[in-house]
Amino acid sequence: MSDTTPANDRPASDAITPSAPQPAVSLETAAELSSDMASQIEAAMKDLDAAPAEPRKGIRGPRVVHGGREHRKGKVISVGPTDVFIEFGPREIGVVTRQGWADEELPAVGDELEVVVERFDQKESVLICVRPGAVQKADWELLQEGQVVEAPVVAVVKGGIELEISGHRAFMPASQVSFERIENFEPLVGQKLTCQVQRIDRRGRGNIVLSRKPILAKEREEKADKLRESLHEGQEIEGTVRKIMPFGAFVDLGGVDGLIHISDLSHDRIGFGEKAVQKIVKEGQTVRVQVLKVDWDEKRIALGMKQLADDPFSTAVKDVNEGDEVTGKVKSIVDFGCFVEISPGLEGLVHISEIAHRRVHNAADVVKPDEVVRCKVLKIDPQTRRMSLSIKALQEAPKSNRKGKEDSGPSREEILKETPALRRMREKAKSDPKSKKDKGKGGLEIIGGGLGLGDLKLPG
């Protein structure tokens, strides 16, 4: 429940004093003031005394309490090298560390600033404050759901990790540690994680459930908003390989993911599948990519790596011409032939019909991987980055086993030529009564004495 009663309408006893109860929320980094803070506070107080008199309105803005933490708004009166000083009311000063502000985001003197009161420093008579949303270590009694805390990892347990918060053990499920799958949580032991309280049960020994995902999601959203303004096609940017897939690799650009398709990883032929992708990149590796396409509506960003590297094919092919004899190593064997590497980055295809003069059904029967072969360059196509090679073109063709014309037997014309012997055979067949009608076993009837196929008729 929030308390929004203006402080200047409250009794004086309600003001924060050294003896007044303070929120039991404290930053470890704010345990002690810096050595030179006293002089900075004194200078800030002198500036206030020297400022023109103006009507005092008490504490600026309402005092609002959320989760046991008091939120206040005040006016920036001084920006030191390490701290920012805020005036809440007459001679009521707060101090907040500059850490967490970028130089360009640092508040200026006169700006209104909202902070969270952590405690009152009795020695210097100032309120120690932090920025809203800053990580804190809260007491058990004031711990609430939704609160952002920092807790050390103390052990790895079944289903997640165990942390310590407010003197109690807390549990974080494995699915809430990160958006990516983590195989081994042991390296996290001893580290402090910024997380959010998801559930708290104070019955018995207490039960606290934490999650990092809301924190990580917020960070990604902030980074994504900045990228939407700056990311454009053709831009070169660095990212971290987040996940390997059979079709490529997802790269975290700092808030949003982009995909490097497997065809845009390398100019070399690497195949397909996770193992092929891992030949080029590894998870966690920092890579430099070029933005090929940006579609914020579909939340798709296409990236490329080979676009930033010289094409070895275009470079190497300048020294090779069609008709040249080259030597290369068999890189891979496929159903339709084999690929031969002529030089690094320059490969050509020997079609299965160009491997040998005889018919080849399987290229592996003739050539083996890593075998050195001599080839003839048949064709080069720089547009498609393809080169056709031939092995058989450099081999002597075997002699034909077919007989010459003089040994090939009688020609068709000689067979059909009318001869006296053929006429005598026809006359004899016509005069033989058995040959006038002879039915064979196959059901064919031979009518007349002709021996040609034209005289054969099927039975009716």
Short mmCIF file of C-alpha atoms in Angstrom, two decimals:
data_model
loop_
_atom_site.label_atom_id
_atom_site.label_comp_id
_atom_site.label_asym_id
_atom_site.label_seq_id
_atom_site.Cartn_x
_atom_site.Cartn_y
_atom_site.Cartn_z
CA MET A 1 0.00 0.00 0.00
CA SER A 2 1.36 3.42 -0.97
CA ASP A 3 1.46 6.42 1.31
CA THR A 4 1.07 9.63 -0.73
CA THR A 5 0.52 12.15 2.08
CA PRO A 6 2.62 15.29 1.45
CA ALA A 7 5.37 15.53 4.01
CA ASN A 8 4.68 19.20 4.81
CA ASP A 9 1.18 18.20 6.00
CA ARG A 10 2.64 15.70 8.44
CA PRO A 11 3.71 16.38 12.01
CA ALA A 12 7.36 17.21 12.50
CA SER A 13 7.90 13.94 14.34
CA ASP A 14 7.20 12.12 11.06
CA ALA A 15 10.27 13.63 9.41
CA ILE A 16 13.31 11.45 9.05
CA THR A 17 15.66 11.94 11.99
CA PRO A 18 18.58 9.94 13.27
CA SER A 19 16.30 8.13 15.71
CA ALA A 20 13.38 7.69 13.34
CA PRO A 21 12.90 4.14 12.00
CA GLN A 22 14.32 3.87 8.48
CA PRO A 23 13.46 1.44 5.71
CA ALA A 24 15.47 -1.69 6.25
CA VAL A 25 16.63 -1.56 2.65
CA SER A 26 20.29 -0.75 2.13
CA LEU A 27 22.88 -0.89 -0.61
CA GLU A 28 26.14 -2.58 0.19
CA THR A 29 27.89 0.06 -1.88
CA ALA A 30 26.29 2.83 0.21
CA ALA A 31 27.42 1.51 3.57
CA GLU A 32 29.90 4.31 4.08
CA LEU A 33 30.24 7.78 2.61
CA SER A 34 33.28 8.58 0.52
CA SER A 35 36.12 10.41 2.23
CA ASP A 36 35.64 13.61 0.29
CA MET A 37 31.84 13.62 0.53
CA ALA A 38 31.85 15.79 3.66
CA SER A 39 33.55 18.64 1.81
CA GLN A 40 31.13 18.26 -1.11
CA ILE A 41 28.15 18.41 1.29
CA GLU A 42 29.56 21.49 2.97
CA ALA A 43 30.01 23.20 -0.40
CA ALA A 44 26.46 22.29 -1.40
CA MET A 45 25.09 23.73 1.85
CA LYS A 46 27.01 26.98 1.26
CA ASP A 47 25.48 27.22 -2.20
CA LEU A 48 22.04 26.90 -0.62
CA ASP A 49 22.79 29.62 1.92
CA ALA A 50 24.08 31.94 -0.80
CA ALA A 51 21.09 31.35 -3.07
CA PRO A 52 18.38 34.05 -3.25
CA ALA A 53 15.67 33.60 -0.69
CA GLU A 54 12.48 32.07 -2.00
CA PRO A 55 9.36 30.73 -0.37
CA ARG A 56 10.03 27.32 1.11
CA LYS A 57 7.47 24.66 0.36
CA GLY A 58 8.84 21.96 2.61
CA ILE A 59 9.70 18.66 1.00
CA ARG A 60 9.35 18.83 -2.77
CA GLY A 61 6.66 16.46 -3.95
CA PRO A 62 4.83 13.73 -2.04
CA ARG A 63 6.59 10.98 -0.15
CA VAL A 64 5.50 7.69 -1.66
CA VAL A 65 6.33 4.30 -0.15
CA HIS A 66 6.56 1.24 -2.41
CA GLY A 67 7.64 -2.10 -1.02
CA GLY A 68 8.96 -0.48 2.14
CA ARG A 69 11.06 2.01 0.15
CA GLU A 70 10.42 5.75 0.29
CA HIS A 71 10.38 7.57 -3.05
CA ARG A 72 11.01 11.33 -3.12
CA LYS A 73 11.37 14.04 -5.71
CA GLY A 74 13.85 16.85 -5.25
CA LYS A 75 15.86 19.49 -7.05
CA VAL A 76 19.45 18.85 -8.15
CA ILE A 77 21.66 21.45 -6.49
CA SER A 78 25.13 20.08 -7.23
CA VAL A 79 26.77 17.49 -9.44
CA GLY A 80 30.10 16.33 -8.05
CA PRO A 81 32.72 14.03 -9.51
CA THR A 82 31.28 11.00 -7.71
CA ASP A 83 27.86 12.05 -6.34
CA VAL A 84 24.75 14.08 -7.15
CA PHE A 85 23.21 16.25 -4.40
CA ILE A 86 19.46 16.88 -4.16
CA GLU A 87 17.45 19.35 -2.06
CA PHE A 88 14.18 18.01 -0.72
CA GLY A 89 13.34 20.90 1.61
CA PRO A 90 14.88 23.57 3.83
CA ARG A 91 18.39 22.32 4.54
CA GLU A 92 17.31 18.76 3.81
CA ILE A 93 19.89 17.24 1.46
CA GLY A 94 20.04 13.88 -0.24
CA VAL A 95 23.00 12.32 -2.03
CA VAL A 96 22.98 9.68 -4.77
CA THR A 97 26.00 8.14 -6.48
CA ARG A 98 26.74 9.02 -10.10
CA GLN A 99 27.22 5.36 -10.95
CA GLY A 100 24.56 4.12 -13.34
CA TRP A 101 24.33 7.36 -15.30
CA ALA A 102 26.11 7.77 -18.58
CA ASP A 103 27.84 11.12 -19.04
CA GLU A 104 25.27 12.25 -21.58
CA GLU A 105 22.39 11.20 -19.27
CA LEU A 106 23.74 12.84 -16.13
CA PRO A 107 21.18 15.26 -14.55
CA ALA A 108 22.03 18.96 -14.50
CA VAL A 109 21.73 21.48 -11.71
CA GLY A 110 18.11 22.60 -11.42
CA ASP A 111 16.61 19.35 -12.78
CA GLU A 112 13.90 17.60 -10.80
CA LEU A 113 14.94 14.09 -9.87
CA GLU A 114 13.12 11.20 -8.23
CA VAL A 115 15.15 8.99 -5.91
CA VAL A 116 14.62 6.29 -3.31
CA VAL A 117 15.65 7.04 0.29
CA GLU A 118 17.83 4.27 1.70
CA ARG A 119 18.86 5.63 5.11
CA PHE A 120 19.83 8.71 7.08
CA ASP A 121 23.50 9.37 7.74
CA GLN A 122 23.63 10.88 11.22
CA LYS A 123 27.25 12.02 10.99
CA GLU A 124 26.80 14.11 7.83
CA SER A 125 23.05 14.76 8.28
CA VAL A 126 22.21 13.71 4.72
CA LEU A 127 19.85 11.15 3.23
CA ILE A 128 21.57 8.34 1.37
CA CYS A 129 19.55 7.72 -1.80
CA VAL A 130 19.60 5.53 -4.88
CA ARG A 131 17.93 5.68 -8.27
CA PRO A 132 14.51 4.00 -8.57
CA GLY A 133 14.87 0.41 -9.69
CA ALA A 134 18.40 0.10 -8.35
CA VAL A 135 19.40 -3.24 -6.98
CA GLN A 136 18.95 -3.54 -3.24
CA LYS A 137 19.30 -6.10 -0.51
CA ALA A 138 16.09 -6.01 1.47
CA ASP A 139 15.31 -7.34 4.92
CA TRP A 140 13.12 -10.41 5.20
CA GLU A 141 10.22 -8.48 6.71
CA LEU A 142 10.12 -5.95 3.83
CA LEU A 143 10.76 -8.37 0.98
CA GLN A 144 7.92 -8.22 -1.55
CA GLU A 145 6.98 -9.82 -4.85
CA GLY A 146 8.24 -7.86 -7.84
CA GLN A 147 11.18 -6.42 -5.94
CA VAL A 148 14.54 -6.34 -7.76
CA VAL A 149 17.31 -7.77 -5.62
CA GLU A 150 20.88 -8.94 -5.91
CA ALA A 151 21.56 -12.40 -4.53
CA PRO A 152 24.62 -14.68 -4.61
CA VAL A 153 24.36 -18.21 -6.00
CA VAL A 154 25.24 -20.68 -3.25
CA ALA A 155 24.56 -24.08 -4.83
CA VAL A 156 23.30 -25.97 -7.85
CA VAL A 157 20.23 -28.07 -7.04
CA LYS A 158 17.87 -30.28 -8.95
CA GLY A 159 15.89 -28.21 -11.42
CA GLY A 160 17.81 -24.94 -10.95
CA ILE A 161 20.05 -22.99 -8.61
CA GLU A 162 19.90 -21.94 -4.94
CA LEU A 163 20.59 -18.36 -3.85
CA GLU A 164 20.77 -16.47 -0.55
CA ILE A 165 18.58 -13.47 0.09
CA SER A 166 17.87 -11.74 3.40
CA GLY A 167 19.46 -14.60 5.31
CA HIS A 168 17.12 -17.12 3.66
CA ARG A 169 17.62 -19.62 0.87
CA ALA A 170 15.86 -18.82 -2.41
CA PHE A 171 15.27 -21.00 -5.48
CA MET A 172 15.52 -20.05 -9.15
CA PRO A 173 14.21 -22.59 -11.70
CA ALA A 174 16.55 -23.44 -14.55
CA SER A 175 14.05 -21.99 -17.04
CA GLN A 176 14.23 -18.61 -15.28
CA VAL A 177 18.02 -18.22 -15.28
CA SER A 178 18.37 -17.20 -18.92
CA PHE A 179 16.55 -17.14 -22.23
CA GLU A 180 19.18 -19.52 -23.59
CA ARG A 181 19.59 -23.08 -22.41
CA ILE A 182 22.45 -23.47 -19.91
CA GLU A 183 23.87 -26.97 -19.67
CA ASN A 184 26.09 -26.40 -16.62
CA PHE A 185 25.22 -24.05 -13.73
CA GLU A 186 28.37 -24.72 -11.72
CA PRO A 187 30.23 -21.62 -13.06
CA LEU A 188 27.46 -19.45 -11.55
CA VAL A 189 28.18 -20.55 -7.98
CA GLY A 190 29.60 -17.61 -6.05
CA GLN A 191 28.35 -15.01 -8.53
CA LYS A 192 25.78 -12.35 -7.64
CA LEU A 193 22.76 -12.25 -9.91
CA THR A 194 20.31 -9.40 -10.32
CA CYS A 195 16.86 -10.95 -10.22
CA GLN A 196 13.22 -10.32 -9.37
CA VAL A 197 11.18 -11.84 -6.54
CA GLN A 198 8.49 -13.96 -8.19
CA ARG A 199 6.91 -15.54 -5.13
CA ILE A 200 7.43 -15.37 -1.38
CA ASP A 201 5.89 -17.53 1.32
CA ARG A 202 6.79 -16.62 4.93
CA ARG A 203 5.22 -19.67 6.50
CA GLY A 204 7.64 -22.01 8.25
CA ARG A 205 11.22 -21.48 7.13
CA GLY A 206 10.03 -19.39 4.20
CA ASN A 207 9.99 -20.03 0.49
CA ILE A 208 11.33 -17.54 -2.08
CA VAL A 209 11.25 -18.01 -5.85
CA LEU A 210 13.40 -15.73 -8.02
CA SER A 211 13.71 -15.08 -11.75
CA ARG A 212 16.21 -13.31 -14.00
CA LYS A 213 14.05 -13.26 -17.11
CA PRO A 214 12.17 -10.01 -16.34
CA ILE A 215 15.49 -8.24 -15.79
CA LEU A 216 16.99 -9.63 -18.98
CA ALA A 217 13.83 -8.86 -20.95
CA LYS A 218 13.87 -5.25 -19.81
CA GLU A 219 17.52 -4.88 -20.77
CA ARG A 220 16.84 -6.36 -24.21
CA GLU A 221 13.89 -4.04 -24.76
CA GLU A 222 15.97 -1.00 -23.93
CA LYS A 223 18.74 -2.10 -26.26
CA ALA A 224 16.23 -3.02 -28.99
CA ASP A 225 14.70 0.48 -28.86
CA LYS A 226 18.12 1.98 -29.50
CA LEU A 227 18.82 -0.47 -32.32
CA ARG A 228 15.55 0.35 -34.08
CA GLU A 229 16.73 3.91 -34.42
CA SER A 230 20.23 3.11 -35.65
CA LEU A 231 20.15 -0.28 -37.43
CA HIS A 232 19.96 -0.12 -41.24
CA GLU A 233 20.74 -2.31 -44.25
CA GLY A 234 24.38 -2.37 -45.27
CA GLN A 235 25.60 -1.57 -41.77
CA GLU A 236 28.52 -3.50 -40.28
CA ILE A 237 28.03 -4.49 -36.65
CA GLU A 238 29.44 -6.88 -34.08
CA GLY A 239 27.36 -9.51 -32.33
CA THR A 240 27.57 -12.70 -30.31
CA VAL A 241 26.56 -16.09 -31.70
CA ARG A 242 23.67 -17.12 -29.49
CA LYS A 243 22.43 -20.36 -31.06
CA ILE A 244 23.48 -22.77 -33.81
CA MET A 245 20.79 -24.24 -36.06
CA PRO A 246 21.00 -26.60 -39.09
CA PHE A 247 20.13 -23.69 -41.40
CA GLY A 248 22.43 -21.05 -39.88
CA ALA A 249 23.29 -19.17 -36.71
CA PHE A 250 21.37 -16.65 -34.58
CA VAL A 251 23.46 -13.66 -33.51
CA ASP A 252 22.61 -11.34 -30.61
CA LEU A 253 23.20 -7.78 -31.77
CA GLY A 254 22.61 -6.36 -28.31
CA GLY A 255 18.89 -6.63 -27.67
CA VAL A 256 17.65 -8.25 -30.87
CA ASP A 257 18.65 -11.40 -32.75
CA GLY A 258 19.58 -11.64 -36.40
CA LEU A 259 20.01 -14.76 -38.55
CA ILE A 260 23.06 -15.62 -40.62
CA HIS A 261 21.75 -18.12 -43.16
CA ILE A 262 24.12 -20.99 -43.87
CA SER A 263 24.57 -19.72 -47.42
CA ASP A 264 25.82 -16.37 -46.07
CA LEU A 265 28.36 -17.80 -43.62
CA SER A 266 31.20 -18.47 -46.04
CA HIS A 267 32.11 -18.40 -49.71
CA ASP A 268 33.28 -22.01 -49.35
CA ARG A 269 30.99 -24.97 -49.83
CA ILE A 270 30.34 -26.17 -46.25
CA GLY A 271 27.30 -28.43 -46.68
CA PHE A 272 24.22 -28.36 -44.46
CA GLY A 273 23.49 -29.06 -40.79
CA GLU A 274 24.69 -27.96 -37.36
CA LYS A 275 28.12 -29.54 -37.85
CA ALA A 276 28.56 -27.62 -41.09
CA VAL A 277 27.67 -24.33 -39.35
CA GLN A 278 30.04 -25.13 -36.47
CA LYS A 279 32.90 -25.29 -38.96
CA ILE A 280 32.57 -21.52 -39.32
CA VAL A 281 31.19 -20.21 -35.98
CA LYS A 282 30.75 -21.39 -32.38
CA GLU A 283 28.21 -20.42 -29.72
CA GLY A 284 29.46 -17.49 -27.67
CA GLN A 285 31.83 -16.34 -30.43
CA THR A 286 31.97 -12.63 -31.27
CA VAL A 287 31.53 -12.08 -35.01
CA ARG A 288 31.37 -9.10 -37.33
CA VAL A 289 28.44 -9.18 -39.74
CA GLN A 290 26.73 -7.05 -42.35
CA VAL A 291 23.03 -6.24 -42.10
CA LEU A 292 21.42 -7.58 -45.29
CA LYS A 293 17.75 -6.92 -44.56
CA VAL A 294 15.70 -5.43 -41.71
CA ASP A 295 11.99 -6.10 -41.24
CA TRP A 296 10.79 -4.80 -37.87
CA ASP A 297 7.17 -5.77 -38.59
CA GLU A 298 8.10 -9.43 -38.95
CA LYS A 299 10.93 -9.07 -36.41
CA ARG A 300 13.44 -10.47 -38.87
CA ILE A 301 16.99 -9.32 -39.44
CA ALA A 302 19.09 -11.03 -42.12
CA LEU A 303 22.85 -10.96 -41.59
CA GLY A 304 25.85 -12.05 -43.61
CA MET A 305 29.49 -12.86 -42.87
CA LYS A 306 30.83 -13.75 -46.29
CA GLN A 307 29.83 -10.32 -47.58
CA LEU A 308 32.65 -8.83 -45.50
CA ALA A 309 35.29 -11.23 -46.85
CA ASP A 310 36.97 -11.31 -50.26
CA ASP A 311 35.57 -13.92 -52.62
CA PRO A 312 38.41 -16.40 -53.13
CA PHE A 313 36.73 -17.76 -56.28
CA SER A 314 36.84 -14.40 -58.05
CA THR A 315 40.46 -13.91 -57.03
CA ALA A 316 41.73 -17.39 -57.91
CA VAL A 317 39.80 -17.78 -61.16
CA LYS A 318 41.70 -14.86 -62.72
CA ASP A 319 44.68 -17.15 -63.24
CA VAL A 320 42.67 -20.00 -64.78
CA ASN A 321 41.33 -20.16 -68.34
CA GLU A 322 39.09 -22.57 -70.19
CA GLY A 323 41.13 -25.37 -71.74
CA ASP A 324 43.87 -25.24 -69.07
CA GLU A 325 45.19 -28.40 -67.50
CA VAL A 326 45.08 -28.15 -63.71
CA THR A 327 45.82 -30.34 -60.71
CA GLY A 328 43.52 -30.50 -57.69
CA LYS A 329 42.39 -32.52 -54.73
CA VAL A 330 39.04 -34.33 -54.54
CA LYS A 331 37.12 -32.49 -51.79
CA SER A 332 33.79 -34.31 -51.87
CA ILE A 333 31.96 -36.99 -53.80
CA VAL A 334 28.31 -36.62 -54.75
CA ASP A 335 25.80 -38.64 -56.72
CA PHE A 336 26.41 -36.64 -59.90
CA GLY A 337 30.20 -36.49 -59.75
CA CYS A 338 32.89 -35.01 -57.52
CA PHE A 339 34.19 -31.57 -56.51
CA VAL A 340 37.88 -30.89 -57.03
CA GLU A 341 39.69 -28.05 -55.24
CA ILE A 342 42.13 -26.36 -57.60
CA SER A 343 43.31 -23.79 -55.06
CA PRO A 344 42.00 -22.47 -51.71
CA GLY A 345 38.47 -21.22 -52.36
CA LEU A 346 38.40 -22.42 -55.98
CA GLU A 347 36.49 -25.64 -56.67
CA GLY A 348 35.19 -27.18 -59.84
CA LEU A 349 32.76 -29.99 -60.60
CA VAL A 350 33.74 -33.10 -62.50
CA HIS A 351 30.45 -34.48 -63.75
CA ILE A 352 30.11 -38.25 -63.50
CA SER A 353 30.13 -38.44 -67.30
CA GLU A 354 33.54 -36.69 -67.32
CA ILE A 355 35.28 -38.99 -64.86
CA ALA A 356 36.16 -41.86 -67.23
CA HIS A 357 35.58 -42.99 -70.80
CA ARG A 358 33.59 -45.98 -69.62
CA ARG A 359 30.17 -45.72 -68.04
CA VAL A 360 30.50 -44.83 -64.32
CA HIS A 361 27.57 -45.53 -62.01
CA ASN A 362 29.24 -44.34 -58.79
CA ALA A 363 32.00 -41.72 -58.70
CA ALA A 364 33.43 -43.34 -55.55
CA ASP A 365 34.37 -46.39 -57.64
CA VAL A 366 36.87 -44.29 -59.59
CA VAL A 367 38.04 -41.44 -57.31
CA LYS A 368 38.54 -41.15 -53.55
CA PRO A 369 38.40 -38.15 -51.15
CA ASP A 370 41.71 -36.21 -50.94
CA GLU A 371 42.99 -37.96 -54.07
CA VAL A 372 45.07 -35.70 -56.33
CA VAL A 373 43.80 -35.71 -59.92
CA ARG A 374 44.60 -33.93 -63.17
CA CYS A 375 41.71 -32.19 -64.90
CA LYS A 376 40.95 -30.07 -67.92
CA VAL A 377 38.95 -26.87 -67.46
CA LEU A 378 35.87 -27.12 -69.66
CA LYS A 379 33.92 -24.01 -68.65
CA ILE A 380 34.10 -21.09 -66.17
CA ASP A 381 31.01 -19.10 -65.17
CA PRO A 382 31.97 -16.17 -62.89
CA GLN A 383 28.32 -15.15 -62.41
CA THR A 384 27.28 -18.42 -60.84
CA ARG A 385 30.77 -19.13 -59.44
CA ARG A 386 30.85 -22.50 -61.19
CA MET A 387 33.63 -24.28 -63.01
CA SER A 388 33.28 -27.50 -65.02
CA LEU A 389 36.21 -29.92 -65.13
CA SER A 390 36.96 -33.19 -66.91
CA ILE A 391 39.27 -36.01 -65.91
CA LYS A 392 38.71 -38.21 -68.93
CA ALA A 393 39.66 -35.39 -71.31
CA LEU A 394 43.29 -35.91 -70.28
CA GLN A 395 43.13 -39.70 -70.59
CA GLU A 396 43.69 -41.66 -73.78
CA ALA A 397 40.49 -43.13 -75.13
CA PRO A 398 40.54 -46.97 -75.28
CA LYS A 399 40.64 -48.66 -78.72
CA SER A 400 37.30 -49.84 -80.09
CA ASN A 401 36.58 -53.60 -79.93
CA ARG A 402 34.22 -53.49 -82.93
CA LYS A 403 35.36 -55.39 -86.07
CA GLY A 404 36.12 -53.69 -89.36
CA LYS A 405 33.62 -53.47 -92.24
CA GLU A 406 35.19 -56.39 -94.13
CA ASP A 407 34.65 -58.68 -91.14
CA SER A 408 31.21 -57.45 -90.16
CA GLY A 409 29.28 -59.99 -92.32
CA PRO A 410 26.80 -59.48 -95.21
CA SER A 411 24.87 -56.22 -95.38
CA ARG A 412 21.10 -55.95 -95.46
CA GLU A 413 21.13 -55.31 -99.20
CA GLU A 414 23.19 -58.46 -99.79
CA ILE A 415 20.81 -60.54 -97.67
CA LEU A 416 17.70 -59.34 -99.54
CA LYS A 417 19.33 -59.63 -102.99
CA GLU A 418 17.59 -62.15 -105.30
CA THR A 419 19.84 -65.13 -106.04
CA PRO A 420 19.26 -68.42 -107.96
CA ALA A 421 19.68 -70.40 -104.78
CA LEU A 422 17.00 -68.33 -103.05
CA ARG A 423 14.59 -68.80 -106.01
CA ARG A 424 15.07 -72.59 -105.92
CA MET A 425 14.32 -72.67 -102.19
CA ARG A 426 11.09 -70.69 -102.70
CA GLU A 427 9.88 -73.00 -105.55
CA LYS A 428 10.59 -76.08 -103.47
CA ALA A 429 8.67 -74.66 -100.54
CA LYS A 430 5.62 -73.89 -102.73
CA SER A 431 5.51 -77.40 -104.17
CA ASP A 432 5.71 -79.08 -100.77
CA PRO A 433 2.06 -79.77 -99.59
CA LYS A 434 3.11 -79.74 -95.94
CA SER A 435 4.30 -76.20 -96.21
CA LYS A 436 1.00 -74.84 -97.56
CA LYS A 437 -0.56 -74.87 -94.16
CA ASP A 438 1.65 -75.50 -91.14
CA LYS A 439 0.54 -74.50 -87.72
CA GLY A 440 3.41 -74.05 -85.25
CA LYS A 441 3.36 -74.63 -81.53
CA GLY A 442 3.10 -70.93 -80.91
CA GLY A 443 -0.20 -70.68 -82.78
CA LEU A 444 1.22 -69.14 -86.03
CA GLU A 445 0.07 -70.33 -89.45
CA ILE A 446 2.51 -70.33 -92.36
CA ILE A 447 0.58 -69.83 -95.60
CA GLY A 448 2.33 -70.21 -98.92
CA GLY A 449 5.97 -70.89 -99.48
CA GLY A 450 7.46 -67.50 -98.61
CA LEU A 451 10.04 -67.33 -95.90
CA GLY A 452 9.83 -63.58 -95.22
CA LEU A 453 8.30 -62.10 -92.11
CA GLY A 454 5.68 -60.42 -94.23
CA ASP A 455 4.18 -63.82 -95.00
CA LEU A 456 3.48 -64.58 -91.32
CA LYS A 457 -0.09 -64.10 -90.18
CA LEU A 458 -1.82 -64.60 -86.87
CA PRO A 459 -4.56 -67.26 -86.88
CA GLY A 460 -8.04 -65.85 -87.35
#
